[in-house]
Backbone as XML, in Angstrom:
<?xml version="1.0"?>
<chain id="A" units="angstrom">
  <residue number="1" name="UNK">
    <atom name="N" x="0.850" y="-1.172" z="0.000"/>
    <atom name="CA" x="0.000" y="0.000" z="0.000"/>
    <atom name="C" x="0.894" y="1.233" z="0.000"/>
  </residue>
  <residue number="2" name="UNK">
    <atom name="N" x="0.527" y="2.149" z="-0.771"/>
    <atom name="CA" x="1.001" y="3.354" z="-0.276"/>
    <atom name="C" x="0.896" y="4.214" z="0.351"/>
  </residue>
  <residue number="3" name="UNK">
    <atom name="N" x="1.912" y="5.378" z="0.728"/>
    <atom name="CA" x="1.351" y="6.757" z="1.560"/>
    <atom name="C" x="0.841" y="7.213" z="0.381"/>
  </residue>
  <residue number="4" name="UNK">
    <atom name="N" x="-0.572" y="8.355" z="1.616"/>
    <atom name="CA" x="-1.164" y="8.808" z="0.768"/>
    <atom name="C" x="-0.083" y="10.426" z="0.650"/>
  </residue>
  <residue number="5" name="UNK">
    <atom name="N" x="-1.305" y="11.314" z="-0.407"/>
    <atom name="CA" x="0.167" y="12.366" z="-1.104"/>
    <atom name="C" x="0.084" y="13.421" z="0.168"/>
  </residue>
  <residue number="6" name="UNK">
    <atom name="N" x="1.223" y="13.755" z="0.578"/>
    <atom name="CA" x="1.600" y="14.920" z="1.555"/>
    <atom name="C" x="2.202" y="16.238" z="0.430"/>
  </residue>
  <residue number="7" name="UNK">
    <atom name="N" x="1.501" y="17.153" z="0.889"/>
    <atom name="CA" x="1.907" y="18.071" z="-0.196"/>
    <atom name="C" x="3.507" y="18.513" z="0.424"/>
  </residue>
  <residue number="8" name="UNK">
    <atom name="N" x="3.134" y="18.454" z="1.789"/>
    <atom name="CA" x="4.431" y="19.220" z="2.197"/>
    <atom name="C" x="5.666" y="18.750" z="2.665"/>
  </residue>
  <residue number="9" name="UNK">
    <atom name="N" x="5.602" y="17.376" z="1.653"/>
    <atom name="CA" x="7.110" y="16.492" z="1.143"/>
    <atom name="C" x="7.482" y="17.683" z="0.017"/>
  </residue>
  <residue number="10" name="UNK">
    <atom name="N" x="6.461" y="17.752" z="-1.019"/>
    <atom name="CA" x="7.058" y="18.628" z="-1.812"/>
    <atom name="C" x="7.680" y="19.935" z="-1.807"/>
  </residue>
  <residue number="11" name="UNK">
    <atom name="N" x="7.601" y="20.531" z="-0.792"/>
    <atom name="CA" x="8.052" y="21.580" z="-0.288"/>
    <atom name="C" x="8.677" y="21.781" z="0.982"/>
  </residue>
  <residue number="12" name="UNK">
    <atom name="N" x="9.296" y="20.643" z="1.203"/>
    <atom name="CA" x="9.619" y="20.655" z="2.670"/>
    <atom name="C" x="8.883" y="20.250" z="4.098"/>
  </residue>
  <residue number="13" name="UNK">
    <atom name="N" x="9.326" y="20.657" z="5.055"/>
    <atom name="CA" x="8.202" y="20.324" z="6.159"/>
    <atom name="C" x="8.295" y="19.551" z="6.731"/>
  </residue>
  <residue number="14" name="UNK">
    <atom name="N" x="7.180" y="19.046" z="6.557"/>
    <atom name="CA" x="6.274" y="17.475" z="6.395"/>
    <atom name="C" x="6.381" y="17.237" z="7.988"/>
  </residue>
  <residue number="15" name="UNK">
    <atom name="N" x="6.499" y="15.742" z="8.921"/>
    <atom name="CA" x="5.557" y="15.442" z="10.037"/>
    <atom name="C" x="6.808" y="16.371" z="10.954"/>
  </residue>
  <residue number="16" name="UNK">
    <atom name="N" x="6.384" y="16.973" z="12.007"/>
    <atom name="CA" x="7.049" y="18.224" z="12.943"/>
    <atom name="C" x="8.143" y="19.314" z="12.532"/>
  </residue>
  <residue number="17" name="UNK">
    <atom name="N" x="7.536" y="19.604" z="11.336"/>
    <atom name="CA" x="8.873" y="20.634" z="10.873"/>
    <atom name="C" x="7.790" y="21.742" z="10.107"/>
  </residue>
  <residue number="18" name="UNK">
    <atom name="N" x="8.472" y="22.782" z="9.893"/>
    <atom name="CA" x="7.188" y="24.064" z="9.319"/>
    <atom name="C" x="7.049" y="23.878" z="7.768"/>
  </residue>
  <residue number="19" name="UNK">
    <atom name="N" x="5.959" y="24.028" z="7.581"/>
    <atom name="CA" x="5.111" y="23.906" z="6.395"/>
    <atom name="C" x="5.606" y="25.263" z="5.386"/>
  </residue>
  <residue number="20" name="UNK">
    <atom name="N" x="6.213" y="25.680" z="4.693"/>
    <atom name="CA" x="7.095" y="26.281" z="4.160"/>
    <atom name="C" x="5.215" y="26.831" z="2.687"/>
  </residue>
  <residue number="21" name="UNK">
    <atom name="N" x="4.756" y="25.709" z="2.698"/>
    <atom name="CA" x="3.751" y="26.422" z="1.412"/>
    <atom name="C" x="2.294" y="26.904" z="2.681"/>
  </residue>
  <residue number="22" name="UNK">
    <atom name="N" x="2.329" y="26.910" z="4.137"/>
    <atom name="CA" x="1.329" y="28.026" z="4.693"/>
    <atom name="C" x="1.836" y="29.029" z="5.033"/>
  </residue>
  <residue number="23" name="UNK">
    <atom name="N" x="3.682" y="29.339" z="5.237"/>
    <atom name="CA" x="3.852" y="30.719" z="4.753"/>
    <atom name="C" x="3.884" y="31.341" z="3.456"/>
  </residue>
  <residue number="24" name="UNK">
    <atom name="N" x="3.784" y="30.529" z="2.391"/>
    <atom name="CA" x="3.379" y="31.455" z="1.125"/>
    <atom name="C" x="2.036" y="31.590" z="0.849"/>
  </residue>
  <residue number="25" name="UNK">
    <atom name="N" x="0.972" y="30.797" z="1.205"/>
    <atom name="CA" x="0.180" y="31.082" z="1.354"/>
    <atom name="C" x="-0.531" y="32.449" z="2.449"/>
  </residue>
  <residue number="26" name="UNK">
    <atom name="N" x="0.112" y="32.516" z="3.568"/>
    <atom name="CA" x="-0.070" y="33.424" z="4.449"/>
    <atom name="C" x="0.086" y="35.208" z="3.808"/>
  </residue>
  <residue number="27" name="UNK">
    <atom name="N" x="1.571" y="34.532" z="3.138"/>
    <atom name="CA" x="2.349" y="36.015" z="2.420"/>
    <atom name="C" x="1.213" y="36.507" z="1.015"/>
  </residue>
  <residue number="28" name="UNK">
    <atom name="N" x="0.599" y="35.428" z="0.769"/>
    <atom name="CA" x="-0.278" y="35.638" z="-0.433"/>
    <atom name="C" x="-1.238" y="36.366" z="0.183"/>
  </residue>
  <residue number="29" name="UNK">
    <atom name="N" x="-1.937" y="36.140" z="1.451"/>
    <atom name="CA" x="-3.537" y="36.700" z="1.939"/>
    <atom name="C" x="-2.863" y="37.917" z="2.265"/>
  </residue>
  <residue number="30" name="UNK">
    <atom name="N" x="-1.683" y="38.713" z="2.507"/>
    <atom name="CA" x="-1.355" y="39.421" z="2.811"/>
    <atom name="C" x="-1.061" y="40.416" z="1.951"/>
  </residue>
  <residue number="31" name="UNK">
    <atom name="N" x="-0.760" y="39.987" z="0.697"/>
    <atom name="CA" x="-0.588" y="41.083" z="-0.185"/>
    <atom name="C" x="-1.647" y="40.966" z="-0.634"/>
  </residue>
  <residue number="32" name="UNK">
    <atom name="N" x="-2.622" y="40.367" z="-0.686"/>
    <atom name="CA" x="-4.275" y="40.757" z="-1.204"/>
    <atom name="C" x="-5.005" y="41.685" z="-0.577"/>
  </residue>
  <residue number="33" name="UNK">
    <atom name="N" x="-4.570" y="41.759" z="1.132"/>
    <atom name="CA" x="-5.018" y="42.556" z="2.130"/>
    <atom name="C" x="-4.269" y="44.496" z="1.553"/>
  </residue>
  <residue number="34" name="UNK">
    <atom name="N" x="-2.894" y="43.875" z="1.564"/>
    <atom name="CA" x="-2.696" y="45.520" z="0.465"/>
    <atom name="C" x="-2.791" y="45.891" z="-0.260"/>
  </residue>
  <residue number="35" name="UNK">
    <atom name="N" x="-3.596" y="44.822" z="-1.307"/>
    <atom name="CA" x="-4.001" y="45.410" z="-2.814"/>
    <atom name="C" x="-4.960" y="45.864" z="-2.727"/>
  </residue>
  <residue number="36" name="UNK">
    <atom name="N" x="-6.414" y="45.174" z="-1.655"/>
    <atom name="CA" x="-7.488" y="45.724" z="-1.279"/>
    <atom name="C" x="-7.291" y="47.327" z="-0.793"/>
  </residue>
  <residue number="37" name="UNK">
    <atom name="N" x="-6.638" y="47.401" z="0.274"/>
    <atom name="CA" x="-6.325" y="49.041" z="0.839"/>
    <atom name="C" x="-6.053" y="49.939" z="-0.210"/>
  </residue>
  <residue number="38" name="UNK">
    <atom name="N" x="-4.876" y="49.383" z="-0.834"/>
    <atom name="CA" x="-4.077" y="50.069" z="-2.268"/>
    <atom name="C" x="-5.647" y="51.023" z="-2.849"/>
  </residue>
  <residue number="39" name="UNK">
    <atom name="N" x="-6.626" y="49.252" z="-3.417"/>
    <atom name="CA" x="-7.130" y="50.125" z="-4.580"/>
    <atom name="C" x="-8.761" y="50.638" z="-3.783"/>
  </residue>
  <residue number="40" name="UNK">
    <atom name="N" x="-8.691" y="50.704" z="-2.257"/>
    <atom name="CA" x="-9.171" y="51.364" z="-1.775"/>
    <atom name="C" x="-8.970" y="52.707" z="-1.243"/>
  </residue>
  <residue number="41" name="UNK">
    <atom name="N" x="-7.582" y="52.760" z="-0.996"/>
    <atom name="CA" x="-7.364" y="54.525" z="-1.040"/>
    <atom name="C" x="-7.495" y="55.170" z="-3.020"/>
  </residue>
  <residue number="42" name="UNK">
    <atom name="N" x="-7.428" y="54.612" z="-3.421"/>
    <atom name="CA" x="-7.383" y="55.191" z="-5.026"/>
    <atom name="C" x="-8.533" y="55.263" z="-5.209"/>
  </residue>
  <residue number="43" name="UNK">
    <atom name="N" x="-9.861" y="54.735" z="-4.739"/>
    <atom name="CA" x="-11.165" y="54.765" z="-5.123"/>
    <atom name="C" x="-11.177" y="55.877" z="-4.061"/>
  </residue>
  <residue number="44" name="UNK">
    <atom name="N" x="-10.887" y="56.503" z="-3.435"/>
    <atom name="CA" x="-11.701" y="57.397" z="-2.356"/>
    <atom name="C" x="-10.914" y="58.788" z="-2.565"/>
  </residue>
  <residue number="45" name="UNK">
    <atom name="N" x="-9.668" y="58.983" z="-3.559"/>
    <atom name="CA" x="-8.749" y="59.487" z="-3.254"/>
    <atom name="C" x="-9.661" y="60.597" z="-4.309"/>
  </residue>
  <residue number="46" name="UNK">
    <atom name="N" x="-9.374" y="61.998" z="-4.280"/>
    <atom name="CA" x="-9.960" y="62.725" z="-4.838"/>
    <atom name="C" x="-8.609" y="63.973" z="-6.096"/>
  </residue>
  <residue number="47" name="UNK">
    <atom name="N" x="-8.763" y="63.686" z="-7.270"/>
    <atom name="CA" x="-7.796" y="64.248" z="-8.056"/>
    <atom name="C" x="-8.058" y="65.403" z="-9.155"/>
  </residue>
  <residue number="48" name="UNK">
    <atom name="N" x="-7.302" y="65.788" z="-8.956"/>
    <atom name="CA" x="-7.435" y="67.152" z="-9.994"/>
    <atom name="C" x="-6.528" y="67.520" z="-10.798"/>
  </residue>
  <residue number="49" name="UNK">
    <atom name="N" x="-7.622" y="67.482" z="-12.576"/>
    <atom name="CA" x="-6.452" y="68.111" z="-13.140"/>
    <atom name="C" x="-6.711" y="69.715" z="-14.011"/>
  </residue>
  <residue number="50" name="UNK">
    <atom name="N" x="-6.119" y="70.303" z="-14.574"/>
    <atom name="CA" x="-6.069" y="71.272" z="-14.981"/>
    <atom name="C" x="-5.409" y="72.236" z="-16.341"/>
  </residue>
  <residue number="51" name="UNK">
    <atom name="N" x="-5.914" y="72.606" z="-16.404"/>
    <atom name="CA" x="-5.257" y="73.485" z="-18.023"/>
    <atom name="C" x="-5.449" y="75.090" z="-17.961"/>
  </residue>
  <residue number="52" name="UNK">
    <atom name="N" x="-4.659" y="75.600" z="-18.958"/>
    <atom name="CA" x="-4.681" y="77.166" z="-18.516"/>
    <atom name="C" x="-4.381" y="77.961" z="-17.511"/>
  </residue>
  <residue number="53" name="UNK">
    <atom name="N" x="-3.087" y="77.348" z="-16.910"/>
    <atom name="CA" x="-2.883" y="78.330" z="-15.348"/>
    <atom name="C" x="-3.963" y="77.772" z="-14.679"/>
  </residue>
  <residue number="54" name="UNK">
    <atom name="N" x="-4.554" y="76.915" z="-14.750"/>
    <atom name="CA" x="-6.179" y="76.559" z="-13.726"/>
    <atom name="C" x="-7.440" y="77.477" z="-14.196"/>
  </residue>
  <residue number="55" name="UNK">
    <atom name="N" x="-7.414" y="77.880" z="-15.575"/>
    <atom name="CA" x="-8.708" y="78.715" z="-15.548"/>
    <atom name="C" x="-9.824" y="77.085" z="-15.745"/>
  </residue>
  <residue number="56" name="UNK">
    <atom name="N" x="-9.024" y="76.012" z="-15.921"/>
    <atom name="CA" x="-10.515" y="75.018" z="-15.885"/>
    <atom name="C" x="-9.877" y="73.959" z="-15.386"/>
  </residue>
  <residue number="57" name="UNK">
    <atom name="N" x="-10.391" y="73.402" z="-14.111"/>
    <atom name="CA" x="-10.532" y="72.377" z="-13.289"/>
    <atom name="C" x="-11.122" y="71.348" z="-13.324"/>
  </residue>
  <residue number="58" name="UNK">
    <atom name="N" x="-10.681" y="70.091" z="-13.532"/>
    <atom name="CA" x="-11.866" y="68.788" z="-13.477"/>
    <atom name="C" x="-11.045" y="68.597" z="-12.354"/>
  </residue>
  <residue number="59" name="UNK">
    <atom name="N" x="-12.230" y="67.749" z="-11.499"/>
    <atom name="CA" x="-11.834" y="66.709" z="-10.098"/>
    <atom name="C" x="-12.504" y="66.001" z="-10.702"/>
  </residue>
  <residue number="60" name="UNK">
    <atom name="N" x="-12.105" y="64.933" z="-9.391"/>
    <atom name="CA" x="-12.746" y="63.282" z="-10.147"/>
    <atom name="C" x="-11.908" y="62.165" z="-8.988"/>
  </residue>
  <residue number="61" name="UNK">
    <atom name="N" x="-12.139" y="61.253" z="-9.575"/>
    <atom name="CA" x="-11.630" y="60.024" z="-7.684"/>
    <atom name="C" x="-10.994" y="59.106" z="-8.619"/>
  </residue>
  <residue number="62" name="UNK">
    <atom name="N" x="-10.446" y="58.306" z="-7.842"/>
    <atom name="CA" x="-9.917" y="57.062" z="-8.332"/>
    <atom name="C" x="-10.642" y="56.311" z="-9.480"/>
  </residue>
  <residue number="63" name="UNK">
    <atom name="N" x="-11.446" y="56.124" z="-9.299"/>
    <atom name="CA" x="-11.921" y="55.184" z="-9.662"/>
    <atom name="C" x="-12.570" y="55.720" z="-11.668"/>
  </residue>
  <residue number="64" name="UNK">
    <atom name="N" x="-12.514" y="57.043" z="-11.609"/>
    <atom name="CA" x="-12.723" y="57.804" z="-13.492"/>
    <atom name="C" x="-13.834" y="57.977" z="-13.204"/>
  </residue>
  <residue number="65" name="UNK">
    <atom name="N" x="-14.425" y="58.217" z="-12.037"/>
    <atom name="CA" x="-15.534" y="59.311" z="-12.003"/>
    <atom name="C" x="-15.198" y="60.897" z="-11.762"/>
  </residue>
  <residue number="66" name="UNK">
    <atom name="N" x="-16.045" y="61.680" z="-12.760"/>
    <atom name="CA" x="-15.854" y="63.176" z="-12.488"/>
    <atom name="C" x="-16.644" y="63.947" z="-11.746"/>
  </residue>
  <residue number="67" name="UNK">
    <atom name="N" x="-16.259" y="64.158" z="-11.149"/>
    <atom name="CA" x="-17.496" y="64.833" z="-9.862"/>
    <atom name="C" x="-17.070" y="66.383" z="-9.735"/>
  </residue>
  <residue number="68" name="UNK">
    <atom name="N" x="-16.499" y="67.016" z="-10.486"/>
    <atom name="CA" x="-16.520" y="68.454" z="-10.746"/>
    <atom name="C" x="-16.002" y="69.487" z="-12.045"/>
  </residue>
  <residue number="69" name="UNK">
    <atom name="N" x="-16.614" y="70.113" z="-12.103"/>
    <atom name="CA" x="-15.819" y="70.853" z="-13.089"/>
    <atom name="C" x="-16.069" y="72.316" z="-13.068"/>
  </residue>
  <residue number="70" name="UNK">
    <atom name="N" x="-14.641" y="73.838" z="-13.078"/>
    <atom name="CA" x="-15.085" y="74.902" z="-12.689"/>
    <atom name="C" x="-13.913" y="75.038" z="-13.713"/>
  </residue>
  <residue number="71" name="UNK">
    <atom name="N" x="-14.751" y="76.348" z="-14.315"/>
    <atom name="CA" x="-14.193" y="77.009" z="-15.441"/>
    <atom name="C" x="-14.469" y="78.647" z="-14.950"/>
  </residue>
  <residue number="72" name="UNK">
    <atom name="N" x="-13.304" y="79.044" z="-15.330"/>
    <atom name="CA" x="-13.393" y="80.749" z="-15.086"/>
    <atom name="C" x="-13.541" y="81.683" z="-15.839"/>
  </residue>
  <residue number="73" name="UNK">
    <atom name="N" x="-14.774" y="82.571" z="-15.412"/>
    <atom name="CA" x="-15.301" y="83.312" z="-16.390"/>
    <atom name="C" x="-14.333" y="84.136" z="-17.469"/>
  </residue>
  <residue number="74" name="UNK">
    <atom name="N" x="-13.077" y="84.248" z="-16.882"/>
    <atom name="CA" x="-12.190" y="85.195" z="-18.090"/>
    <atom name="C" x="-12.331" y="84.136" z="-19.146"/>
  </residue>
  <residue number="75" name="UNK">
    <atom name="N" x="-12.306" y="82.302" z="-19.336"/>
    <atom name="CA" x="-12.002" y="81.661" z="-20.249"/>
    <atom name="C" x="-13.151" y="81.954" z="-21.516"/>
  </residue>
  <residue number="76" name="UNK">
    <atom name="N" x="-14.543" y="82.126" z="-20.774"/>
    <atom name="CA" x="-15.497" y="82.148" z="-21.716"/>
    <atom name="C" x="-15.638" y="83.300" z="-22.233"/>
  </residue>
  <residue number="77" name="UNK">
    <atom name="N" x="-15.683" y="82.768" z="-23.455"/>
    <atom name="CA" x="-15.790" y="83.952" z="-24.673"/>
    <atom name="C" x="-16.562" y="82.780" z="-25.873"/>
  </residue>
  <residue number="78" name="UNK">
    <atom name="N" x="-18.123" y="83.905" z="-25.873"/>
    <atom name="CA" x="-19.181" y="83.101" z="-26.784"/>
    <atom name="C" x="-18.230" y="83.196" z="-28.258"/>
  </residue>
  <residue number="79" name="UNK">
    <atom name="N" x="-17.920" y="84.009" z="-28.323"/>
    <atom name="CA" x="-16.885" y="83.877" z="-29.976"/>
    <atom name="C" x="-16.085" y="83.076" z="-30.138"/>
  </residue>
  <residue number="80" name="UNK">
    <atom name="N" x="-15.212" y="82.520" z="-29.523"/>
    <atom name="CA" x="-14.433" y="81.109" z="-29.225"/>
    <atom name="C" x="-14.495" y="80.474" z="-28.178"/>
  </residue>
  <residue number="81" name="UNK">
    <atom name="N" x="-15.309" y="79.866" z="-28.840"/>
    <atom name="CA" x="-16.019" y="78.319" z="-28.023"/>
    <atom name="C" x="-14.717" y="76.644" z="-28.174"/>
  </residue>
  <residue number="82" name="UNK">
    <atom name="N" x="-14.259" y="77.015" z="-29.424"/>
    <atom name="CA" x="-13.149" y="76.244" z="-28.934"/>
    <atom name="C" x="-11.943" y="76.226" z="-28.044"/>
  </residue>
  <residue number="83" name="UNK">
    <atom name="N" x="-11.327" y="77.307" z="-27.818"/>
    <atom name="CA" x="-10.511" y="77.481" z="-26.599"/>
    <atom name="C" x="-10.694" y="76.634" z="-25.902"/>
  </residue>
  <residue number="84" name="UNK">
    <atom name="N" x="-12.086" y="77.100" z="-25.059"/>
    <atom name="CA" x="-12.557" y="76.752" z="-23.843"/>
    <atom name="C" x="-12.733" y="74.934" z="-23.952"/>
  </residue>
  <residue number="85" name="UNK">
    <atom name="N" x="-13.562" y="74.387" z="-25.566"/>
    <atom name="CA" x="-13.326" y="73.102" z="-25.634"/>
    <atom name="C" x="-12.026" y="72.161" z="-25.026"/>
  </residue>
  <residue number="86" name="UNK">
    <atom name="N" x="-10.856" y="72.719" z="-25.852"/>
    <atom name="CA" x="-9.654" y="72.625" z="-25.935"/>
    <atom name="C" x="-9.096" y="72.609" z="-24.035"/>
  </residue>
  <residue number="87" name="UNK">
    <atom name="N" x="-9.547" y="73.750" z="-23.499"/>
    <atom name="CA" x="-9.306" y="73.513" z="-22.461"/>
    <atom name="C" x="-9.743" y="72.799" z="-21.300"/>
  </residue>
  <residue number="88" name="UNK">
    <atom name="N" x="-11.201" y="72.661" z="-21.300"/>
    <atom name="CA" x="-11.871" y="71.203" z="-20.585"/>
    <atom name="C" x="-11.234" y="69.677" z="-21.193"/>
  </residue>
  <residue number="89" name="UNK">
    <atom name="N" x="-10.990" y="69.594" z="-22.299"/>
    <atom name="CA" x="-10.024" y="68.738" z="-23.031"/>
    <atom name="C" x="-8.684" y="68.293" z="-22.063"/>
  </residue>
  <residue number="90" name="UNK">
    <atom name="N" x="-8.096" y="69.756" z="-22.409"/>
    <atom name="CA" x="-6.347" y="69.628" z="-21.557"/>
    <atom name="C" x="-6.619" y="69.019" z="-20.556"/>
  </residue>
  <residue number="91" name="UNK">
    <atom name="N" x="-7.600" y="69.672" z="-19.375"/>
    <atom name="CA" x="-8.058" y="69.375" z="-17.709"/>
    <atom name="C" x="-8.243" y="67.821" z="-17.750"/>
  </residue>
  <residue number="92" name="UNK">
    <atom name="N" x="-9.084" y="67.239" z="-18.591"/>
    <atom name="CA" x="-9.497" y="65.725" z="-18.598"/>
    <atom name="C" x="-8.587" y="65.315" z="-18.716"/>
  </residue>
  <residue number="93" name="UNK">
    <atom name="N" x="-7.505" y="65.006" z="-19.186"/>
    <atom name="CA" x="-6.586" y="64.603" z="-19.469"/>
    <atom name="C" x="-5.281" y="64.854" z="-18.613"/>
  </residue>
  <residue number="94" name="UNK">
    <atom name="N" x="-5.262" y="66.090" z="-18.024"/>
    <atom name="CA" x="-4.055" y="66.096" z="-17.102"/>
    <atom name="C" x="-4.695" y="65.235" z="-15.795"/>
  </residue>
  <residue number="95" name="UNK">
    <atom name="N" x="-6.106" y="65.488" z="-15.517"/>
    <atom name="CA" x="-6.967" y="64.145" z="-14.547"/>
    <atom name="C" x="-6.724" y="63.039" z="-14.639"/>
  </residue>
  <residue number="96" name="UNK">
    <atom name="N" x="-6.559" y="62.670" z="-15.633"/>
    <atom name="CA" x="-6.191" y="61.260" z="-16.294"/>
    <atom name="C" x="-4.530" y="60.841" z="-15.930"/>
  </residue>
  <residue number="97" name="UNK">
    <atom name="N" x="-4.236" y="61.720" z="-16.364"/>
    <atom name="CA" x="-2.718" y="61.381" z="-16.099"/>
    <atom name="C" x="-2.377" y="61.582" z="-14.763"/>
  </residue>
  <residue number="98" name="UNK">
    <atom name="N" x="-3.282" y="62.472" z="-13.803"/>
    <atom name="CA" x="-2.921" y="62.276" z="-12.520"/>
    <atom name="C" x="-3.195" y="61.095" z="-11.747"/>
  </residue>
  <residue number="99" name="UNK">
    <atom name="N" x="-4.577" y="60.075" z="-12.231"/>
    <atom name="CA" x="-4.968" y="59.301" z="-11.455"/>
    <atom name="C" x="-4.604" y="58.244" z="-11.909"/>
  </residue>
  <residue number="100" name="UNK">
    <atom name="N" x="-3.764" y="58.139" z="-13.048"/>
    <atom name="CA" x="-2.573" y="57.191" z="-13.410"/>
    <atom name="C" x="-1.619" y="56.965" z="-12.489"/>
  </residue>
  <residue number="101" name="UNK">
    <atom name="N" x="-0.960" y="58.282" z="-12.127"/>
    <atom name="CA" x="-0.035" y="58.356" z="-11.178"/>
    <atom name="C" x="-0.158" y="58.091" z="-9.760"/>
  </residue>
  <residue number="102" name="UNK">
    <atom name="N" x="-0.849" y="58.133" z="-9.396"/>
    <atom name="CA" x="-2.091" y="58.212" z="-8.148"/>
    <atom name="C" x="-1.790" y="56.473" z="-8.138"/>
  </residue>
  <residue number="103" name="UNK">
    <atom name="N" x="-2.653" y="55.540" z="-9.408"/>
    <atom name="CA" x="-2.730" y="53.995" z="-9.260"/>
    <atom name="C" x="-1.420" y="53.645" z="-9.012"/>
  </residue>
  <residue number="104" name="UNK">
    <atom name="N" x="-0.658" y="54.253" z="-9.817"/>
    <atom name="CA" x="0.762" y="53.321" z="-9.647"/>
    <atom name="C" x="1.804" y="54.064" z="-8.886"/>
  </residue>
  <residue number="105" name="UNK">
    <atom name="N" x="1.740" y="55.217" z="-8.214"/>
    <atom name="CA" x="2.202" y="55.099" z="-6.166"/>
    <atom name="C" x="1.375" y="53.897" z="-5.848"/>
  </residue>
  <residue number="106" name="UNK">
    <atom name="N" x="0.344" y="53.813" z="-5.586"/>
    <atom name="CA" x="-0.299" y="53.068" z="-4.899"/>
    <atom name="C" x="0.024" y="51.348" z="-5.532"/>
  </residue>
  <residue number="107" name="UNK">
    <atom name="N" x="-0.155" y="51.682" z="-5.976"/>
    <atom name="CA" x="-0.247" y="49.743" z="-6.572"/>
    <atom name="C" x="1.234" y="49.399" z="-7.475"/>
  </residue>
  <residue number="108" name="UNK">
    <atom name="N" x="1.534" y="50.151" z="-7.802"/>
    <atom name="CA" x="3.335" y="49.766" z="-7.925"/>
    <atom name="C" x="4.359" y="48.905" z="-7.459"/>
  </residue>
  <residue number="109" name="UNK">
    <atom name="N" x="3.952" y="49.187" z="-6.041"/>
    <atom name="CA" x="4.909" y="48.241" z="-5.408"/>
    <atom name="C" x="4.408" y="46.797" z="-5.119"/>
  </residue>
  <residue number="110" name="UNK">
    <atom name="N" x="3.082" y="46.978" z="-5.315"/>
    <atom name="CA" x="2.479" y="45.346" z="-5.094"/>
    <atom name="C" x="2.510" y="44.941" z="-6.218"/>
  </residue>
  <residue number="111" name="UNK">
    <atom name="N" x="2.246" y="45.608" z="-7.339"/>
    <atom name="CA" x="2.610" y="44.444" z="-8.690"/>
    <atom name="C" x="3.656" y="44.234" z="-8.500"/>
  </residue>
  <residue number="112" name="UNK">
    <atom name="N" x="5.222" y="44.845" z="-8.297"/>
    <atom name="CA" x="5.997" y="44.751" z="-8.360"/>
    <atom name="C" x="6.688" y="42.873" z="-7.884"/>
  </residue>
  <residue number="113" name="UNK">
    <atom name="N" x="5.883" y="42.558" z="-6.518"/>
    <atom name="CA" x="5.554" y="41.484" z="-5.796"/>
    <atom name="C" x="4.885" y="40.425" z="-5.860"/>
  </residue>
  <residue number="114" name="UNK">
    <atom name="N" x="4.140" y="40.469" z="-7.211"/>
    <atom name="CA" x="3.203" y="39.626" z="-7.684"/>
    <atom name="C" x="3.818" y="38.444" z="-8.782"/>
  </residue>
  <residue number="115" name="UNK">
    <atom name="N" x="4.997" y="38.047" z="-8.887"/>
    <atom name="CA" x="5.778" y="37.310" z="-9.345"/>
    <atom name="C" x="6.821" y="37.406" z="-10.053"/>
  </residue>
  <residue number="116" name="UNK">
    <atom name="N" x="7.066" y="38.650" z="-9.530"/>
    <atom name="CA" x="8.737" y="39.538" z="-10.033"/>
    <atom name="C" x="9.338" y="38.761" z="-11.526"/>
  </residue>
  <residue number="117" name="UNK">
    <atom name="N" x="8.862" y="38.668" z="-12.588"/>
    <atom name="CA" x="9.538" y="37.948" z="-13.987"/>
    <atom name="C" x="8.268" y="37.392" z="-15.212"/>
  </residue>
  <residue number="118" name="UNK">
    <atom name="N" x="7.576" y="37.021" z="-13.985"/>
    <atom name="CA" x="6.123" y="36.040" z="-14.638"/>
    <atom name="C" x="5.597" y="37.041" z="-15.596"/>
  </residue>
  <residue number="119" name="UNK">
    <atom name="N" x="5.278" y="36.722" z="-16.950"/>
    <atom name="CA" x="4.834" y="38.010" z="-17.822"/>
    <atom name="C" x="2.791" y="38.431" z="-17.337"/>
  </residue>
  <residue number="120" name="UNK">
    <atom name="N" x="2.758" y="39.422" z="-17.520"/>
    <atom name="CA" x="1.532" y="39.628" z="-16.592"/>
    <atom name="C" x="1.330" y="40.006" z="-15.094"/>
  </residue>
  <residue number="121" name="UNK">
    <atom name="N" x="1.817" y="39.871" z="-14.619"/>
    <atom name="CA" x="2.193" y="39.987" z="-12.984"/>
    <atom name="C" x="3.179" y="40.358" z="-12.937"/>
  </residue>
  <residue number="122" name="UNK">
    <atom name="N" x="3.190" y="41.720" z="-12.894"/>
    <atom name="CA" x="4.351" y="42.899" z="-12.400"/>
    <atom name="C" x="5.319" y="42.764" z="-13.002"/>
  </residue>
  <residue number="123" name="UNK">
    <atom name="N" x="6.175" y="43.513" z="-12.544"/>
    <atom name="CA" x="7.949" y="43.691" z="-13.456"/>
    <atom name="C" x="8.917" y="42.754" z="-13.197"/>
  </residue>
</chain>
């Protein structure tokens, strides 16, 4: 008859010695616990971007919702209406590129950890 399969022959361990795959497992629930926080401060985090010296402002959160926009009356001029296009344009976009930057402070270093080589999972 045989033994039945012990996983943690394969990895070490096995009967009174430490189980070497429930600390990677452990280290795993743990960086899930900071990816959760990660992409929970980025959902709550509130960003702003801007064009024109700031004559037009978008805010907006982590997550690519826009929840404001203030434009200053020197920008509007009913005769050029594109400017002002052009410049709610710039603002979306420097938003964009802020809450780019924003994800990856935040979540950078945990991809980084997510199988350091493996293509798909971090650098």
């Amino acid at each position: 008859m045989t033994q039945p399969f012990d996983p943690s022959a394969l990895f070490g361990g096995g009967e009174g010695g430490d189980n070497p795959m429930a600390g990677l497992l452990a280290q795993a629930q743990q960086m899930q616990e900071q990816l959760l926080s990660a992409q929970n401060e980025i959902a709550a985090a509130e960003v702003t971007g801007s064009a024109g010296n700031g004559l037009v402002t978008v805010t907006g959160n982590g997550t690519g919702e826009v929840t404001a926009v203030t434009i200053d009356p020197k920008v509007v001029d009913p005769d050029d209406i594109e400017t002002l296009q052009d410049l709610v344009l710039g603002a979306l976009a420097d938003l964009s590129t802020k809450r780019e930057a924003l994800a990856q402070e935040k979540m950078g270093p945990l991809a980084g950890g997510l199988g350091g080589g493996i293509p798909g999972l971090g650098q």
